[in-house]
Tab-separated table of C-alpha atoms in Angstrom:
chain	number	residue	atom	x	y	z
A	1	UNK	CA	3.656	14.367	-2.840
A	2	UNK	CA	6.799	13.586	-0.327
A	3	UNK	CA	8.791	16.659	1.188
A	4	UNK	CA	11.583	17.159	-1.133
A	5	UNK	CA	8.843	18.220	-3.608
A	6	UNK	CA	6.449	20.272	-1.161
A	7	UNK	CA	9.567	21.986	-0.240
A	8	UNK	CA	10.256	22.443	-4.014
A	9	UNK	CA	6.495	23.415	-4.938
A	10	UNK	CA	6.455	25.619	-1.600
A	11	UNK	CA	9.707	27.437	-3.276
A	12	UNK	CA	7.885	28.056	-6.746
A	13	UNK	CA	4.483	29.525	-5.235
A	14	UNK	CA	6.679	32.051	-3.363
A	15	UNK	CA	8.135	32.728	-6.888
A	16	UNK	CA	4.519	32.103	-8.368
A	17	UNK	CA	1.806	32.884	-6.369
A	18	UNK	CA	-0.466	31.783	-8.807
A	19	UNK	CA	0.667	28.574	-8.333
A	20	UNK	CA	-1.650	25.984	-6.912
A	21	UNK	CA	-0.034	23.889	-4.499
A	22	UNK	CA	-1.492	20.076	-3.843
A	23	UNK	CA	0.569	17.945	-1.192
A	24	UNK	CA	-0.282	14.360	-0.992
A	25	UNK	CA	0.577	12.605	2.366
A	26	UNK	CA	0.720	8.634	2.157
A	27	UNK	CA	2.263	8.310	5.774
A	28	UNK	CA	2.144	8.425	9.695
A	29	UNK	CA	4.065	11.073	11.067
A	30	UNK	CA	5.168	13.426	8.133
A	31	UNK	CA	5.705	16.792	10.451
A	32	UNK	CA	7.118	15.062	13.122
A	33	UNK	CA	10.359	17.313	12.194
A	34	UNK	CA	8.684	20.080	11.741
A	35	UNK	CA	7.915	22.426	14.332
A	36	UNK	CA	5.299	24.660	15.129
A	37	UNK	CA	6.437	27.804	13.006
A	38	UNK	CA	7.432	25.327	10.033
A	39	UNK	CA	3.940	23.843	9.830
A	40	UNK	CA	1.868	27.101	9.755
A	41	UNK	CA	4.513	27.856	7.117
A	42	UNK	CA	3.591	24.783	5.659
A	43	UNK	CA	0.219	25.618	6.062
A	44	UNK	CA	0.155	29.166	4.846
A	45	UNK	CA	1.264	28.387	1.157
A	46	UNK	CA	0.051	24.758	0.509
A	47	UNK	CA	-3.292	25.479	-0.807
A	48	UNK	CA	-4.514	22.094	-0.120
A	49	UNK	CA	-3.333	19.180	1.541
A	50	UNK	CA	-4.546	15.531	0.796
A	51	UNK	CA	-4.864	12.519	2.903
A	52	UNK	CA	-4.520	8.672	1.914
A	53	UNK	CA	-6.608	7.711	4.700
A	54	UNK	CA	-9.011	9.172	7.329
A	55	UNK	CA	-6.400	8.183	10.202
A	56	UNK	CA	-3.880	10.561	8.208
A	57	UNK	CA	-5.848	13.030	8.007
A	58	UNK	CA	-6.830	13.532	11.790
A	59	UNK	CA	-2.751	13.458	12.509
A	60	UNK	CA	-2.979	16.883	10.161
A	61	UNK	CA	-5.672	18.160	11.800
A	62	UNK	CA	-4.182	17.215	14.720
A	63	UNK	CA	-0.525	19.494	13.419
A	64	UNK	CA	-2.592	22.273	12.995
A	65	UNK	CA	-3.077	21.669	9.090
A	66	UNK	CA	-6.225	23.538	7.259
A	67	UNK	CA	-7.393	22.083	4.258
A	68	UNK	CA	-7.273	18.923	4.845
A	69	UNK	CA	-8.815	16.690	2.006
A	70	UNK	CA	-9.127	12.521	2.550
A	71	UNK	CA	-8.760	10.284	-1.036
A	72	UNK	CA	-8.237	6.866	-0.079
A	73	UNK	CA	-6.119	4.635	-2.070
A	74	UNK	CA	-7.549	4.065	-5.732
A	75	UNK	CA	-8.754	0.087	-5.151
A	76	UNK	CA	-11.988	-0.800	-3.320
A	77	UNK	CA	-11.340	-3.098	-0.581
A	78	UNK	CA	-14.919	-4.949	-1.648
A	79	UNK	CA	-13.802	-6.495	-3.565
A	80	UNK	CA	-11.729	-8.304	-1.628
A	81	UNK	CA	-14.377	-9.054	0.899
A	82	UNK	CA	-15.447	-12.795	-0.440
A	83	UNK	CA	-13.610	-15.130	1.165
A	84	UNK	CA	-11.770	-18.008	-0.571
A	85	UNK	CA	-13.563	-21.727	-0.240
A	86	UNK	CA	-12.462	-24.262	1.458
A	87	UNK	CA	-9.859	-26.474	0.160
A	88	UNK	CA	-10.765	-29.052	2.271
A	89	UNK	CA	-7.287	-29.785	4.158
A	90	UNK	CA	-4.954	-28.055	5.754
A	91	UNK	CA	-2.222	-26.255	3.054
A	92	UNK	CA	-0.026	-23.381	2.719
A	93	UNK	CA	-1.245	-20.345	4.257
A	94	UNK	CA	-0.497	-17.439	1.458
A	95	UNK	CA	0.565	-13.892	2.608
A	96	UNK	CA	0.196	-10.826	-0.431
A	97	UNK	CA	1.809	-7.563	0.065
A	98	UNK	CA	1.167	-4.863	-3.030
A	99	UNK	CA	2.940	-2.066	-3.300
A	100	UNK	CA	6.548	-1.161	-5.023
A	101	UNK	CA	9.040	-2.991	-3.648
A	102	UNK	CA	10.566	-0.677	-1.419
A	103	UNK	CA	11.699	-2.572	1.313
A	104	UNK	CA	13.077	-0.026	3.058
A	105	UNK	CA	9.382	2.014	3.485
A	106	UNK	CA	7.533	-0.973	2.707
A	107	UNK	CA	9.155	-3.884	4.850
A	108	UNK	CA	8.383	-6.774	1.832
A	109	UNK	CA	12.708	-7.728	3.316
A	110	UNK	CA	10.511	-8.570	6.623
A	111	UNK	CA	8.137	-10.617	5.070
A	112	UNK	CA	10.611	-12.729	3.148
A	113	UNK	CA	12.460	-13.037	6.497
A	114	UNK	CA	9.334	-14.099	7.983
A	115	UNK	CA	8.162	-16.938	5.393
A	116	UNK	CA	12.120	-18.339	5.348
A	117	UNK	CA	11.205	-18.188	9.458
A	118	UNK	CA	7.908	-19.986	8.734
A	119	UNK	CA	8.870	-22.302	6.802
A	120	UNK	CA	12.274	-23.280	8.557
A	121	UNK	CA	9.082	-24.342	11.587
A	122	UNK	CA	7.384	-26.300	9.349
A	123	UNK	CA	4.455	-23.869	8.483
A	124	UNK	CA	3.667	-23.817	5.122
A	125	UNK	CA	3.527	-20.512	4.328
A	126	UNK	CA	4.153	-18.806	0.805
A	127	UNK	CA	4.143	-15.599	-0.080
A	128	UNK	CA	3.323	-12.744	-2.687
A	129	UNK	CA	4.939	-9.791	-4.510
A	130	UNK	CA	3.617	-8.057	-6.611
A	131	UNK	CA	4.574	-4.655	-7.599
A	132	UNK	CA	5.888	-2.721	-11.093
A	133	UNK	CA	8.693	-4.406	-12.364
A	134	UNK	CA	12.341	-3.273	-12.347
A	135	UNK	CA	14.129	-0.844	-10.011
A	136	UNK	CA	16.622	-1.650	-7.369
A	137	UNK	CA	14.492	-2.648	-4.754
A	138	UNK	CA	12.490	-5.258	-6.959
A	139	UNK	CA	16.241	-6.404	-7.020
A	140	UNK	CA	17.333	-6.284	-4.074
A	141	UNK	CA	13.953	-8.433	-3.170
A	142	UNK	CA	14.643	-11.207	-5.368
A	143	UNK	CA	18.287	-11.587	-4.070
A	144	UNK	CA	16.440	-12.026	-0.798
A	145	UNK	CA	14.196	-14.142	-1.647
A	146	UNK	CA	16.879	-16.379	-3.353
A	147	UNK	CA	19.770	-16.308	-0.049
A	148	UNK	CA	17.087	-17.571	1.827
A	149	UNK	CA	16.606	-20.857	-0.862
A	150	UNK	CA	12.208	-19.718	-0.409
A	151	UNK	CA	12.896	-21.653	-4.019
A	152	UNK	CA	8.396	-21.489	-5.050
A	153	UNK	CA	7.086	-20.076	-1.387
A	154	UNK	CA	8.036	-16.920	-3.174
A	155	UNK	CA	6.410	-15.280	-6.326
A	156	UNK	CA	6.410	-12.360	-7.674
A	157	UNK	CA	3.760	-10.976	-9.901
A	158	UNK	CA	4.883	-8.087	-11.649
A	159	UNK	CA	2.832	-4.936	-13.433
A	160	UNK	CA	-0.687	-6.156	-12.748
A	161	UNK	CA	-3.887	-4.882	-12.745
A	162	UNK	CA	-6.380	-7.230	-12.184
A	163	UNK	CA	-5.291	-7.523	-8.117
A	164	UNK	CA	-8.385	-9.503	-7.152
A	165	UNK	CA	-7.760	-12.081	-9.514
A	166	UNK	CA	-4.577	-13.087	-10.210
A	167	UNK	CA	-3.696	-12.520	-6.007
A	168	UNK	CA	-5.950	-13.573	-3.607
A	169	UNK	CA	-7.237	-16.364	-6.158
A	170	UNK	CA	-4.504	-18.120	-7.148
A	171	UNK	CA	-4.781	-19.853	-10.419
A	172	UNK	CA	-1.446	-19.070	-12.282
A	173	UNK	CA	1.747	-20.666	-12.696
A	174	UNK	CA	4.025	-19.281	-10.091
A	175	UNK	CA	6.239	-16.651	-12.289
A	176	UNK	CA	10.538	-18.264	-11.210
A	177	UNK	CA	12.554	-15.186	-9.944
């Protein structure tokens, strides 16, 4: 799932060649620090590279990796194709970010800063951050939201499985942070 687990998996496979090693690639630039020799070694030892998007699969193929399969993330985006009905007036605009709370990777801290900037200029923007409960990333984002004094402009939705209903058609009261 990441470079560390891939490296440990490669070592295990060298010790026991019967082990099947699948490496999931979730982000662009995964092989940027790997030279041609390292990429060749990775490709020879890893049985299957799984890319979460066609663009990542293309990047892996361009880096010389074979046996690349694309398996897109598990949310059917067609479920979000229905536009929301117009509310009749100009109201707040909402931004929704769904993913694990990891500001260093996902950039939710940047979204909080953007909401603060927009609101300071009079733009009625709200932000819903949805992800798993707990963890240091969640606590850090809650602290950033408090420091920015955004009140009800930022909402945290925790452990939701009905993403399109709870976030796109926001109908439940704001969860306090």
